[in-house]
Amino acid sequence: MADPQALRARFVRTLQAARGTADGPDPGPYADHLLTRWQEPHRRYHTVEHLAAVLRHVDALQDHAHDPDVVRLAAWFHDAVYLPERSENEERSARLAERALPEAGVPDARTAEVARLVRLTVTHDPAGDDPDGQVLCDADLAVLASPPSAYAAYTAAVREEYHFVPNAAFREGRAAVLRQLLELPRLFRTPYGAEHWEATARYNLRSELELLEVSASDPPSAP
């Protein structure tokens, strides 16, 4: 289980590092505001557990990043705004970063980079010369390479977040997302991700897609 107090301390350290020599207000209230968002009751997958996991993966990949502290801030903001019925969550999360970080003392250039990275999680398709984008996207997608039981828990949590969507519509939408991911030439762009996560993630995605397609083709049950 993610420890909110440990996460709070992590955010404080990261924000202070991202400020560099600049001064700023107490980072604590900014951490508290973000943690409140990440603990909203409608979340089932995009929770503090997901945030903690992404931060752990960024730690594992930090040697591939140009500015690891900026990537960590982007991880904090990338799903800070999350309403499953809305399609502009990444954009709204990026705008939240653009409002909060300058006020918190983060230089403009780093703030802009955090917002750019957050917007990149719409496609998870960073350029070949974008090491920070590669690290954030790989860290966010690392759940796709989970062992079978953890992957099943992930897909169940995603379904719970979209409980208001009828089964047929959810299957169609989820299958489209899986196909989009599978069509990417590479899911993971860092050397570590490519070596350790790519094959397992593709296996999990194909298996889930096959289950969705089988379920969609099953005849309705008799009354």
mmCIF file of C-alpha atoms in Angstrom:
data_model
loop_
_atom_site.group_PDB
_atom_site.id
_atom_site.type_symbol
_atom_site.label_atom_id
_atom_site.label_comp_id
_atom_site.label_asym_id
_atom_site.label_seq_id
_atom_site.Cartn_x
_atom_site.Cartn_y
_atom_site.Cartn_z
ATOM 1 C CA MET A 1 0.000 0.000 0.000
ATOM 2 C CA ALA A 2 1.222 3.478 -0.833
ATOM 3 C CA ASP A 3 2.074 5.607 2.196
ATOM 4 C CA PRO A 4 0.654 9.130 1.697
ATOM 5 C CA GLN A 5 3.102 10.626 4.165
ATOM 6 C CA ALA A 6 6.055 9.077 2.357
ATOM 7 C CA LEU A 7 4.661 10.348 -0.918
ATOM 8 C CA ARG A 8 4.236 13.796 0.598
ATOM 9 C CA ALA A 9 7.882 13.811 1.654
ATOM 10 C CA ARG A 10 8.884 12.708 -1.843
ATOM 11 C CA PHE A 11 6.992 15.560 -3.431
ATOM 12 C CA VAL A 12 8.582 18.091 -1.091
ATOM 13 C CA ARG A 13 12.073 16.857 -2.021
ATOM 14 C CA THR A 14 11.264 16.833 -5.723
ATOM 15 C CA LEU A 15 9.768 20.317 -5.734
ATOM 16 C CA GLN A 16 12.709 21.716 -3.821
ATOM 17 C CA ALA A 17 15.128 20.097 -6.276
ATOM 18 C CA ALA A 18 13.152 21.422 -9.269
ATOM 19 C CA ARG A 19 13.293 24.961 -7.881
ATOM 20 C CA GLY A 20 17.072 24.926 -8.006
ATOM 21 C CA THR A 21 18.272 28.158 -6.418
ATOM 22 C CA ALA A 22 14.856 29.829 -6.615
ATOM 23 C CA ASP A 23 12.845 30.533 -3.488
ATOM 24 C CA GLY A 24 9.254 29.517 -3.031
ATOM 25 C CA PRO A 25 6.470 28.862 -0.541
ATOM 26 C CA ASP A 26 6.149 25.807 1.673
ATOM 27 C CA PRO A 27 5.838 22.771 -0.649
ATOM 28 C CA GLY A 28 3.610 20.928 1.836
ATOM 29 C CA PRO A 29 0.259 22.415 0.814
ATOM 30 C CA TYR A 30 0.997 21.661 -2.849
ATOM 31 C CA ALA A 31 1.717 18.051 -1.950
ATOM 32 C CA ASP A 32 -1.475 17.865 0.111
ATOM 33 C CA HIS A 33 -3.563 19.276 -2.723
ATOM 34 C CA LEU A 34 -2.209 16.746 -5.196
ATOM 35 C CA LEU A 35 -2.618 13.837 -2.790
ATOM 36 C CA THR A 36 -6.226 14.857 -2.198
ATOM 37 C CA ARG A 37 -6.802 14.670 -5.930
ATOM 38 C CA TRP A 38 -5.111 11.277 -6.220
ATOM 39 C CA GLN A 39 -7.331 9.931 -3.413
ATOM 40 C CA GLU A 40 -10.674 10.990 -4.895
ATOM 41 C CA PRO A 41 -13.328 8.327 -4.213
ATOM 42 C CA HIS A 42 -14.239 7.724 -7.865
ATOM 43 C CA ARG A 43 -10.737 6.498 -8.683
ATOM 44 C CA ARG A 44 -10.084 2.767 -8.829
ATOM 45 C CA TYR A 45 -6.897 2.480 -10.881
ATOM 46 C CA HIS A 46 -5.643 6.078 -11.097
ATOM 47 C CA THR A 47 -4.991 6.183 -7.350
ATOM 48 C CA VAL A 48 -2.045 6.894 -5.069
ATOM 49 C CA GLU A 49 -1.002 3.290 -5.722
ATOM 50 C CA HIS A 50 -0.608 4.117 -9.408
ATOM 51 C CA LEU A 51 1.219 7.330 -8.562
ATOM 52 C CA ALA A 52 3.622 5.482 -6.270
ATOM 53 C CA ALA A 53 4.222 2.817 -8.905
ATOM 54 C CA VAL A 54 4.989 5.387 -11.611
ATOM 55 C CA LEU A 55 7.414 7.158 -9.284
ATOM 56 C CA ARG A 56 9.158 3.845 -8.521
ATOM 57 C CA HIS A 57 9.496 3.168 -12.231
ATOM 58 C CA VAL A 58 10.897 6.666 -12.805
ATOM 59 C CA ASP A 59 13.472 5.894 -10.122
ATOM 60 C CA ALA A 60 14.412 2.713 -11.967
ATOM 61 C CA LEU A 61 14.727 4.595 -15.265
ATOM 62 C CA GLN A 62 16.253 7.847 -14.009
ATOM 63 C CA ASP A 63 19.658 7.188 -15.580
ATOM 64 C CA HIS A 64 17.945 7.472 -18.980
ATOM 65 C CA ALA A 65 16.380 10.877 -18.172
ATOM 66 C CA HIS A 66 17.808 14.293 -18.921
ATOM 67 C CA ASP A 67 16.070 15.925 -15.914
ATOM 68 C CA PRO A 68 14.706 13.262 -13.530
ATOM 69 C CA ASP A 69 13.173 15.809 -11.162
ATOM 70 C CA VAL A 70 11.096 17.287 -13.966
ATOM 71 C CA VAL A 71 9.967 13.782 -14.904
ATOM 72 C CA ARG A 72 8.979 13.122 -11.296
ATOM 73 C CA LEU A 73 6.930 16.319 -11.180
ATOM 74 C CA ALA A 74 5.247 15.277 -14.428
ATOM 75 C CA ALA A 75 4.414 11.938 -12.823
ATOM 76 C CA TRP A 76 2.733 13.777 -9.957
ATOM 77 C CA PHE A 77 0.644 15.877 -12.329
ATOM 78 C CA HIS A 78 -0.024 13.424 -15.170
ATOM 79 C CA ASP A 79 -3.350 12.159 -13.763
ATOM 80 C CA ALA A 80 -3.909 14.853 -11.153
ATOM 81 C CA VAL A 81 -7.145 15.726 -12.931
ATOM 82 C CA TYR A 82 -9.006 12.511 -13.632
ATOM 83 C CA LEU A 83 -12.670 12.104 -14.448
ATOM 84 C CA PRO A 84 -13.271 8.916 -16.445
ATOM 85 C CA GLU A 85 -16.219 10.412 -18.298
ATOM 86 C CA ARG A 86 -14.078 13.291 -19.618
ATOM 87 C CA SER A 87 -11.618 13.133 -22.527
ATOM 88 C CA GLU A 88 -9.428 16.130 -21.696
ATOM 89 C CA ASN A 89 -7.915 14.942 -18.401
ATOM 90 C CA GLU A 90 -4.322 15.220 -19.601
ATOM 91 C CA GLU A 91 -4.837 18.747 -20.887
ATOM 92 C CA ARG A 92 -6.495 19.825 -17.656
ATOM 93 C CA SER A 93 -3.707 18.168 -15.653
ATOM 94 C CA ALA A 94 -1.091 20.021 -17.705
ATOM 95 C CA ARG A 95 -2.887 23.332 -17.112
ATOM 96 C CA LEU A 96 -2.969 22.587 -13.385
ATOM 97 C CA ALA A 97 0.811 22.175 -13.485
ATOM 98 C CA GLU A 98 1.159 25.427 -15.430
ATOM 99 C CA ARG A 99 -0.792 27.263 -12.713
ATOM 100 C CA ALA A 100 0.659 25.592 -9.625
ATOM 101 C CA LEU A 101 4.347 25.201 -10.363
ATOM 102 C CA PRO A 102 5.283 28.853 -11.032
ATOM 103 C CA GLU A 103 3.452 29.824 -7.855
ATOM 104 C CA ALA A 104 5.438 27.090 -6.043
ATOM 105 C CA GLY A 105 8.723 28.556 -7.254
ATOM 106 C CA VAL A 106 9.554 26.287 -10.192
ATOM 107 C CA PRO A 107 11.290 28.159 -13.047
ATOM 108 C CA ASP A 108 9.265 28.762 -16.195
ATOM 109 C CA ALA A 109 11.343 26.472 -18.403
ATOM 110 C CA ARG A 110 10.922 23.524 -16.066
ATOM 111 C CA THR A 111 7.213 24.248 -15.640
ATOM 112 C CA ALA A 112 6.765 24.215 -19.412
ATOM 113 C CA GLU A 113 8.618 20.918 -19.637
ATOM 114 C CA VAL A 114 6.434 19.330 -16.951
ATOM 115 C CA ALA A 115 3.302 20.411 -18.838
ATOM 116 C CA ARG A 116 4.705 19.109 -22.127
ATOM 117 C CA LEU A 117 5.429 15.732 -20.559
ATOM 118 C CA VAL A 118 1.940 15.511 -19.055
ATOM 119 C CA ARG A 119 0.389 16.183 -22.468
ATOM 120 C CA LEU A 120 2.593 13.467 -23.954
ATOM 121 C CA THR A 121 0.741 10.836 -21.917
ATOM 122 C CA VAL A 122 -2.215 11.229 -24.275
ATOM 123 C CA THR A 123 -0.378 9.156 -26.895
ATOM 124 C CA HIS A 124 2.563 7.610 -25.000
ATOM 125 C CA ASP A 125 4.536 8.085 -28.215
ATOM 126 C CA PRO A 126 7.650 10.155 -27.397
ATOM 127 C CA ALA A 127 10.189 11.102 -30.038
ATOM 128 C CA GLY A 128 13.499 9.299 -30.315
ATOM 129 C CA ASP A 129 15.365 12.367 -29.036
ATOM 130 C CA ASP A 130 13.077 12.907 -26.022
ATOM 131 C CA PRO A 131 14.654 11.020 -23.092
ATOM 132 C CA ASP A 132 12.421 12.594 -20.438
ATOM 133 C CA GLY A 133 9.313 11.780 -22.450
ATOM 134 C CA GLN A 134 10.542 8.235 -22.909
ATOM 135 C CA VAL A 135 11.103 7.778 -19.180
ATOM 136 C CA LEU A 136 7.687 9.155 -18.187
ATOM 137 C CA CYS A 137 5.793 7.169 -20.810
ATOM 138 C CA ASP A 138 7.664 3.958 -19.990
ATOM 139 C CA ALA A 139 7.003 4.446 -16.283
ATOM 140 C CA ASP A 140 3.293 5.054 -16.910
ATOM 141 C CA LEU A 141 2.941 2.006 -19.158
ATOM 142 C CA ALA A 142 5.013 -0.359 -17.005
ATOM 143 C CA VAL A 143 1.794 -1.759 -15.499
ATOM 144 C CA LEU A 144 1.197 -3.452 -18.852
ATOM 145 C CA ALA A 145 4.141 -5.753 -18.101
ATOM 146 C CA SER A 146 2.715 -6.915 -14.767
ATOM 147 C CA PRO A 147 2.477 -10.603 -13.831
ATOM 148 C CA PRO A 148 -0.889 -12.196 -14.717
ATOM 149 C CA SER A 149 -2.622 -11.650 -11.361
ATOM 150 C CA ALA A 150 -1.517 -8.021 -11.145
ATOM 151 C CA TYR A 151 -2.511 -7.399 -14.756
ATOM 152 C CA ALA A 152 -5.949 -8.878 -14.063
ATOM 153 C CA ALA A 153 -6.309 -6.584 -11.041
ATOM 154 C CA TYR A 154 -5.318 -3.614 -13.216
ATOM 155 C CA THR A 155 -7.920 -4.399 -15.887
ATOM 156 C CA ALA A 156 -10.588 -4.955 -13.230
ATOM 157 C CA ALA A 157 -9.801 -1.586 -11.651
ATOM 158 C CA VAL A 158 -10.020 0.135 -15.036
ATOM 159 C CA ARG A 159 -13.416 -1.466 -15.600
ATOM 160 C CA GLU A 160 -14.588 -0.241 -12.183
ATOM 161 C CA GLU A 161 -13.618 3.316 -13.085
ATOM 162 C CA TYR A 162 -15.824 3.023 -16.161
ATOM 163 C CA HIS A 163 -18.707 1.314 -14.334
ATOM 164 C CA PHE A 164 -21.164 3.721 -15.959
ATOM 165 C CA VAL A 165 -20.312 2.481 -19.479
ATOM 166 C CA PRO A 166 -22.400 -0.466 -20.776
ATOM 167 C CA ASN A 167 -20.453 -3.681 -21.306
ATOM 168 C CA ALA A 168 -20.599 -3.676 -25.099
ATOM 169 C CA ALA A 169 -19.466 -0.066 -25.349
ATOM 170 C CA PHE A 170 -16.676 -0.634 -22.840
ATOM 171 C CA ARG A 171 -15.405 -3.688 -24.736
ATOM 172 C CA GLU A 172 -15.359 -1.713 -27.968
ATOM 173 C CA GLY A 173 -13.559 1.261 -26.447
ATOM 174 C CA ARG A 174 -11.067 -0.815 -24.509
ATOM 175 C CA ALA A 175 -10.278 -2.937 -27.572
ATOM 176 C CA ALA A 176 -9.580 0.227 -29.559
ATOM 177 C CA VAL A 177 -7.104 1.386 -26.904
ATOM 178 C CA LEU A 178 -5.363 -1.995 -26.903
ATOM 179 C CA ARG A 179 -5.085 -2.035 -30.697
ATOM 180 C CA GLN A 180 -3.663 1.491 -30.680
ATOM 181 C CA LEU A 181 -0.984 0.417 -28.215
ATOM 182 C CA LEU A 182 -0.175 -2.767 -30.111
ATOM 183 C CA GLU A 183 0.234 -0.775 -33.321
ATOM 184 C CA LEU A 184 3.058 1.257 -31.806
ATOM 185 C CA PRO A 185 6.414 0.050 -33.170
ATOM 186 C CA ARG A 186 7.640 -0.051 -29.565
ATOM 187 C CA LEU A 187 5.678 0.271 -26.364
ATOM 188 C CA PHE A 188 8.786 1.094 -24.351
ATOM 189 C CA ARG A 189 11.469 3.469 -25.567
ATOM 190 C CA THR A 190 14.129 3.284 -22.866
ATOM 191 C CA PRO A 191 16.693 0.459 -23.155
ATOM 192 C CA TYR A 192 15.541 -0.915 -19.789
ATOM 193 C CA GLY A 193 11.882 -0.903 -20.736
ATOM 194 C CA ALA A 194 12.539 -2.461 -24.114
ATOM 195 C CA GLU A 195 14.558 -5.275 -22.547
ATOM 196 C CA HIS A 196 12.486 -6.003 -19.453
ATOM 197 C CA TRP A 197 8.894 -4.989 -20.233
ATOM 198 C CA GLU A 198 8.162 -5.038 -23.969
ATOM 199 C CA ALA A 199 7.560 -8.759 -24.556
ATOM 200 C CA THR A 200 5.446 -9.292 -21.435
ATOM 201 C CA ALA A 201 3.371 -6.189 -22.074
ATOM 202 C CA ARG A 202 2.584 -7.211 -25.642
ATOM 203 C CA TYR A 203 1.606 -10.689 -24.457
ATOM 204 C CA ASN A 204 -0.742 -9.188 -21.848
ATOM 205 C CA LEU A 205 -2.290 -6.763 -24.345
ATOM 206 C CA ARG A 206 -2.871 -9.453 -26.955
ATOM 207 C CA SER A 207 -4.375 -11.786 -24.348
ATOM 208 C CA GLU A 208 -6.746 -9.103 -23.079
ATOM 209 C CA LEU A 209 -7.758 -8.174 -26.614
ATOM 210 C CA GLU A 210 -8.507 -11.804 -27.449
ATOM 211 C CA LEU A 211 -10.696 -12.102 -24.354
ATOM 212 C CA LEU A 212 -12.594 -8.966 -25.294
ATOM 213 C CA GLU A 213 -13.130 -10.194 -28.845
ATOM 214 C CA VAL A 214 -14.341 -13.603 -27.646
ATOM 215 C CA SER A 215 -16.676 -11.974 -25.155
ATOM 216 C CA ALA A 216 -18.077 -9.695 -27.856
ATOM 217 C CA SER A 217 -18.816 -12.644 -30.129
ATOM 218 C CA ASP A 218 -20.568 -14.749 -27.489
ATOM 219 C CA PRO A 219 -24.328 -15.077 -28.042
ATOM 220 C CA PRO A 220 -26.550 -13.532 -25.380
ATOM 221 C CA SER A 221 -27.589 -15.811 -22.534
ATOM 222 C CA ALA A 222 -31.053 -17.317 -22.546
ATOM 223 C CA PRO A 223 -33.528 -15.601 -20.213
#
